[in-house]
């Protein structure tokens, strides 16, 4: 069974810290998504990656296709970054049903 | 440009009642999905559609039915609600089946008592 593993499961940080969330997957993919969900809130797409690196404000997402690994970095973290971050992959081979990681719960303290 | 709109946002049902959740998207997306989200379980796929008039079962389809009569709308029905269907329901849409950015609705919090 194709799998997506996220780490860590829970993360606590102080405001201003640099944060890294990891996502590993088992076989080839055509796309990887990073999603954000605030407590009690909706789900928002942060990035979609198929190679390389993308940056949006303080958020950076990278992917290493050979190592089957992606990272989401948050620079200068802020309490408003407190949320669950979810990795989702679209497997190569034509499947249009993504597999989701279990999510990383991030709390940033002021 | 509204994106993906779900209605209603909240609902309380009694066991055995029926209801329909509506998902509407204005981005002309082919692919639409219904998920449920439960504590500790992550997002689980209920049903999905790859175009107008088509539907298919996902991971947890039992107790639900869907219809996609118009491209922009994807309806999720509960014919006889059960407490196990208490959950938060999310609709998502994308072009090229998640090979492009996916958009989610705001969610529907359903409680079955």
Short mmCIF file of C-alpha atoms in Angstrom, two decimals:
data_model
loop_
_atom_site.label_atom_id
_atom_site.label_comp_id
_atom_site.label_asym_id
_atom_site.label_seq_id
_atom_site.Cartn_x
_atom_site.Cartn_y
_atom_site.Cartn_z
CA UNK A 1 0.00 0.00 0.00
CA UNK A 2 1.32 3.44 -0.95
CA UNK A 3 2.00 5.47 2.17
CA UNK A 4 2.64 9.04 3.25
CA UNK A 5 4.45 9.67 6.52
CA UNK A 6 4.65 13.03 8.22
CA UNK A 7 6.91 14.05 11.07
CA UNK A 8 6.74 15.26 13.67
CA UNK A 9 3.16 14.57 14.66
CA UNK A 10 3.15 17.48 17.12
CA UNK A 11 5.41 20.50 17.27
CA UNK A 12 5.66 23.35 19.75
CA UNK A 13 7.77 26.43 19.06
CA UNK A 14 8.45 29.89 20.38
CA UNK A 15 7.63 32.87 18.23
CA UNK A 16 10.47 33.63 15.84
CA UNK A 17 11.80 30.09 15.59
CA UNK A 18 12.54 28.34 12.31
CA UNK A 19 10.25 25.35 11.82
CA UNK A 20 10.56 22.30 9.60
CA UNK A 21 7.85 19.73 8.90
CA UNK A 22 8.71 16.62 6.93
CA UNK A 23 6.80 14.39 4.54
CA UNK A 24 8.05 11.11 3.11
CA UNK A 25 6.29 8.88 0.63
CA UNK A 26 6.77 5.36 -0.58
CA UNK A 27 6.66 5.39 -4.40
CA UNK A 28 6.74 7.79 -7.32
CA UNK A 29 4.45 10.79 -7.38
CA UNK A 30 3.32 13.34 -9.92
CA UNK A 31 2.50 16.07 -7.39
CA UNK A 32 2.77 16.84 -3.68
CA UNK A 33 0.57 19.30 -1.85
CA UNK A 34 1.00 21.10 1.45
CA UNK A 35 -2.27 22.10 3.12
CA UNK A 36 -3.00 24.19 6.20
CA UNK A 37 -5.93 23.86 8.58
CA UNK A 38 -6.45 26.27 11.46
CA UNK A 39 -8.30 24.96 14.54
CA UNK A 40 -11.97 24.63 13.74
CA UNK A 41 -11.32 26.03 10.30
CA UNK A 42 -11.26 25.14 6.68
CA UNK A 43 -8.43 23.65 4.64
CA UNK A 44 -6.25 25.89 2.50
CA UNK A 45 -3.74 24.88 -0.14
CA UNK A 46 -0.29 26.33 0.56
CA UNK A 47 1.82 24.77 -2.18
CA UNK A 48 1.72 22.25 -4.97
CA UNK A 49 5.11 20.83 -5.96
CA UNK A 50 6.38 18.41 -8.53
CA UNK A 51 10.04 19.37 -8.27
CA UNK A 52 12.41 21.89 -6.69
CA UNK A 53 11.35 24.59 -4.31
CA UNK A 54 8.60 27.17 -3.87
CA UNK A 55 8.41 30.18 -1.57
CA UNK A 56 5.49 32.27 -0.43
CA UNK A 57 6.18 34.87 2.21
CA UNK A 58 7.69 33.12 5.22
CA UNK A 59 6.79 29.66 3.92
CA UNK A 60 9.17 27.55 1.84
CA UNK A 61 8.43 24.11 0.44
CA UNK A 62 11.03 21.81 -1.05
CA UNK A 63 10.88 18.39 -2.62
CA UNK A 64 13.56 15.80 -3.39
CA UNK A 65 12.12 13.38 -5.90
CA UNK A 66 15.00 10.90 -5.68
CA UNK A 67 14.76 10.67 -1.90
CA UNK A 68 10.92 10.74 -1.95
CA UNK A 69 10.86 13.50 0.63
CA UNK A 70 9.44 16.99 1.01
CA UNK A 71 9.86 19.63 3.69
CA UNK A 72 7.79 22.62 4.67
CA UNK A 73 9.76 25.38 6.38
CA UNK A 74 8.37 28.34 8.27
CA UNK A 75 10.80 31.17 8.92
CA UNK A 76 10.29 33.64 11.79
CA UNK A 77 7.28 31.68 13.09
CA UNK A 78 4.31 33.56 14.50
CA UNK A 79 1.39 32.47 16.71
CA UNK A 80 -0.92 32.82 13.69
CA UNK A 81 1.04 29.95 12.08
CA UNK A 82 -0.47 27.63 14.70
CA UNK A 83 -2.38 25.09 12.64
CA UNK A 84 -2.34 21.53 11.35
CA UNK A 85 -0.17 21.09 8.27
CA UNK A 86 -1.09 18.23 5.97
CA UNK A 87 0.95 16.66 3.20
CA UNK A 88 -0.96 15.08 0.30
CA UNK A 89 0.48 13.23 -2.69
CA UNK A 90 -0.87 12.33 -6.09
CA UNK A 91 0.74 9.08 -7.11
CA UNK A 92 2.19 8.73 -10.58
CA UNK A 93 0.56 6.15 -12.80
CA UNK A 94 -2.72 7.96 -13.34
CA UNK A 95 -4.49 7.76 -9.99
CA UNK A 96 -6.37 10.97 -9.24
CA UNK A 97 -7.12 10.04 -5.66
CA UNK A 98 -4.54 11.62 -3.37
CA UNK A 99 -3.19 10.07 -0.20
CA UNK A 100 -2.97 12.31 2.84
CA UNK A 101 -0.51 12.28 5.69
CA UNK A 102 -1.89 12.29 9.22
CA UNK A 103 -0.91 15.94 9.67
CA UNK A 104 1.47 17.87 11.91
CA UNK A 105 -0.07 19.96 14.66
CA UNK A 106 1.98 23.13 15.20
CA UNK A 107 1.59 25.48 18.14
CA UNK A 108 3.63 28.67 18.20
CA UNK A 109 3.77 30.44 21.54
CA UNK A 110 4.23 34.22 21.78
CA UNK B 1 -14.86 34.33 -7.59
CA UNK B 2 -16.20 32.23 -4.71
CA UNK B 3 -14.07 29.09 -5.23
CA UNK B 4 -15.70 26.15 -3.47
CA UNK B 5 -18.84 26.76 -1.40
CA UNK B 6 -20.40 24.21 0.91
CA UNK B 7 -23.86 24.43 2.40
CA UNK B 8 -24.89 24.15 5.15
CA UNK B 9 -22.00 24.97 7.50
CA UNK B 10 -23.60 23.33 10.53
CA UNK B 11 -26.40 20.82 10.97
CA UNK B 12 -27.83 18.67 13.73
CA UNK B 13 -29.83 15.62 12.64
CA UNK B 14 -31.76 13.02 14.53
CA UNK B 15 -30.93 9.38 13.86
CA UNK B 16 -32.80 8.21 10.78
CA UNK B 17 -33.29 11.64 9.24
CA UNK B 18 -31.97 12.43 5.80
CA UNK B 19 -30.13 15.42 4.42
CA UNK B 20 -28.15 16.63 1.44
CA UNK B 21 -24.90 18.57 1.53
CA UNK B 22 -24.22 20.79 -1.45
CA UNK B 23 -20.80 21.57 -2.86
CA UNK B 24 -20.61 24.22 -5.58
CA UNK B 25 -17.48 25.34 -7.45
CA UNK B 26 -17.14 28.11 -9.99
CA UNK B 27 -13.71 27.19 -11.41
CA UNK B 28 -14.93 24.75 -14.07
CA UNK B 29 -13.07 21.90 -12.38
CA UNK B 30 -13.62 18.35 -13.58
CA UNK B 31 -12.69 16.54 -10.37
CA UNK B 32 -14.70 16.90 -7.18
CA UNK B 33 -14.33 14.98 -3.91
CA UNK B 34 -16.21 14.51 -0.65
CA UNK B 35 -14.16 13.79 2.49
CA UNK B 36 -14.96 13.30 6.11
CA UNK B 37 -12.58 14.32 8.86
CA UNK B 38 -12.68 12.70 12.28
CA UNK B 39 -10.32 13.27 15.22
CA UNK B 40 -7.19 11.19 14.83
CA UNK B 41 -8.30 9.79 11.46
CA UNK B 42 -7.27 12.44 8.98
CA UNK B 43 -9.19 13.01 5.77
CA UNK B 44 -11.03 9.99 4.37
CA UNK B 45 -12.53 9.91 0.91
CA UNK B 46 -16.25 9.16 0.73
CA UNK B 47 -17.06 9.57 -2.98
CA UNK B 48 -15.57 11.41 -5.89
CA UNK B 49 -16.42 12.49 -9.41
CA UNK B 50 -14.24 12.89 -12.48
CA UNK B 51 -16.79 14.85 -14.47
CA UNK B 52 -20.44 15.71 -14.94
CA UNK B 53 -22.64 12.64 -14.67
CA UNK B 54 -19.92 10.42 -13.16
CA UNK B 55 -19.40 9.31 -9.56
CA UNK B 56 -17.28 6.67 -7.86
CA UNK B 57 -16.83 5.22 -4.38
CA UNK B 58 -13.96 6.18 -2.17
CA UNK B 59 -12.62 4.66 1.02
CA UNK B 60 -15.72 5.03 3.24
CA UNK B 61 -18.82 5.18 0.98
CA UNK B 62 -21.31 3.20 3.09
CA UNK B 63 -24.35 5.21 4.17
CA UNK B 64 -23.76 7.97 1.62
CA UNK B 65 -24.89 8.66 -1.93
CA UNK B 66 -23.75 11.32 -4.37
CA UNK B 67 -24.82 12.95 -7.58
CA UNK B 68 -23.14 15.22 -10.12
CA UNK B 69 -25.89 16.32 -12.46
CA UNK B 70 -24.17 19.62 -13.21
CA UNK B 71 -20.43 20.10 -13.52
CA UNK B 72 -20.33 22.80 -10.88
CA UNK B 73 -22.29 20.92 -8.21
CA UNK B 74 -21.52 17.77 -6.25
CA UNK B 75 -24.17 16.63 -3.79
CA UNK B 76 -23.64 14.31 -0.84
CA UNK B 77 -26.71 12.60 0.57
CA UNK B 78 -27.32 10.80 3.84
CA UNK B 79 -30.49 8.73 3.46
CA UNK B 80 -30.79 7.58 7.07
CA UNK B 81 -28.33 9.35 9.33
CA UNK B 82 -26.50 7.43 12.05
CA UNK B 83 -24.45 8.74 15.01
CA UNK B 84 -21.35 7.26 13.33
CA UNK B 85 -21.80 9.87 10.60
CA UNK B 86 -21.14 12.68 13.05
CA UNK B 87 -18.14 14.34 11.47
CA UNK B 88 -16.83 17.35 9.62
CA UNK B 89 -17.36 17.03 5.88
CA UNK B 90 -15.17 18.74 3.31
CA UNK B 91 -15.64 19.09 -0.39
CA UNK B 92 -12.64 19.63 -2.66
CA UNK B 93 -12.19 20.29 -6.35
CA UNK B 94 -9.26 20.38 -8.74
CA UNK B 95 -8.37 20.14 -12.37
CA UNK B 96 -6.29 17.20 -13.57
CA UNK B 97 -7.04 15.20 -10.44
CA UNK B 98 -4.68 16.90 -7.98
CA UNK B 99 -2.00 17.57 -10.59
CA UNK B 100 -2.96 21.19 -10.10
CA UNK B 101 -3.90 23.13 -6.99
CA UNK B 102 -6.82 21.74 -5.02
CA UNK B 103 -9.47 23.94 -3.43
CA UNK B 104 -11.53 23.06 -0.39
CA UNK B 105 -14.88 24.22 0.88
CA UNK B 106 -15.21 25.65 4.39
CA UNK B 107 -16.53 22.39 5.80
CA UNK B 108 -19.86 21.21 7.20
CA UNK B 109 -20.02 20.21 10.84
CA UNK B 110 -22.69 17.52 11.15
CA UNK B 111 -23.91 16.07 14.42
CA UNK B 112 -26.27 13.10 14.47
CA UNK B 113 -28.02 12.56 17.78
#
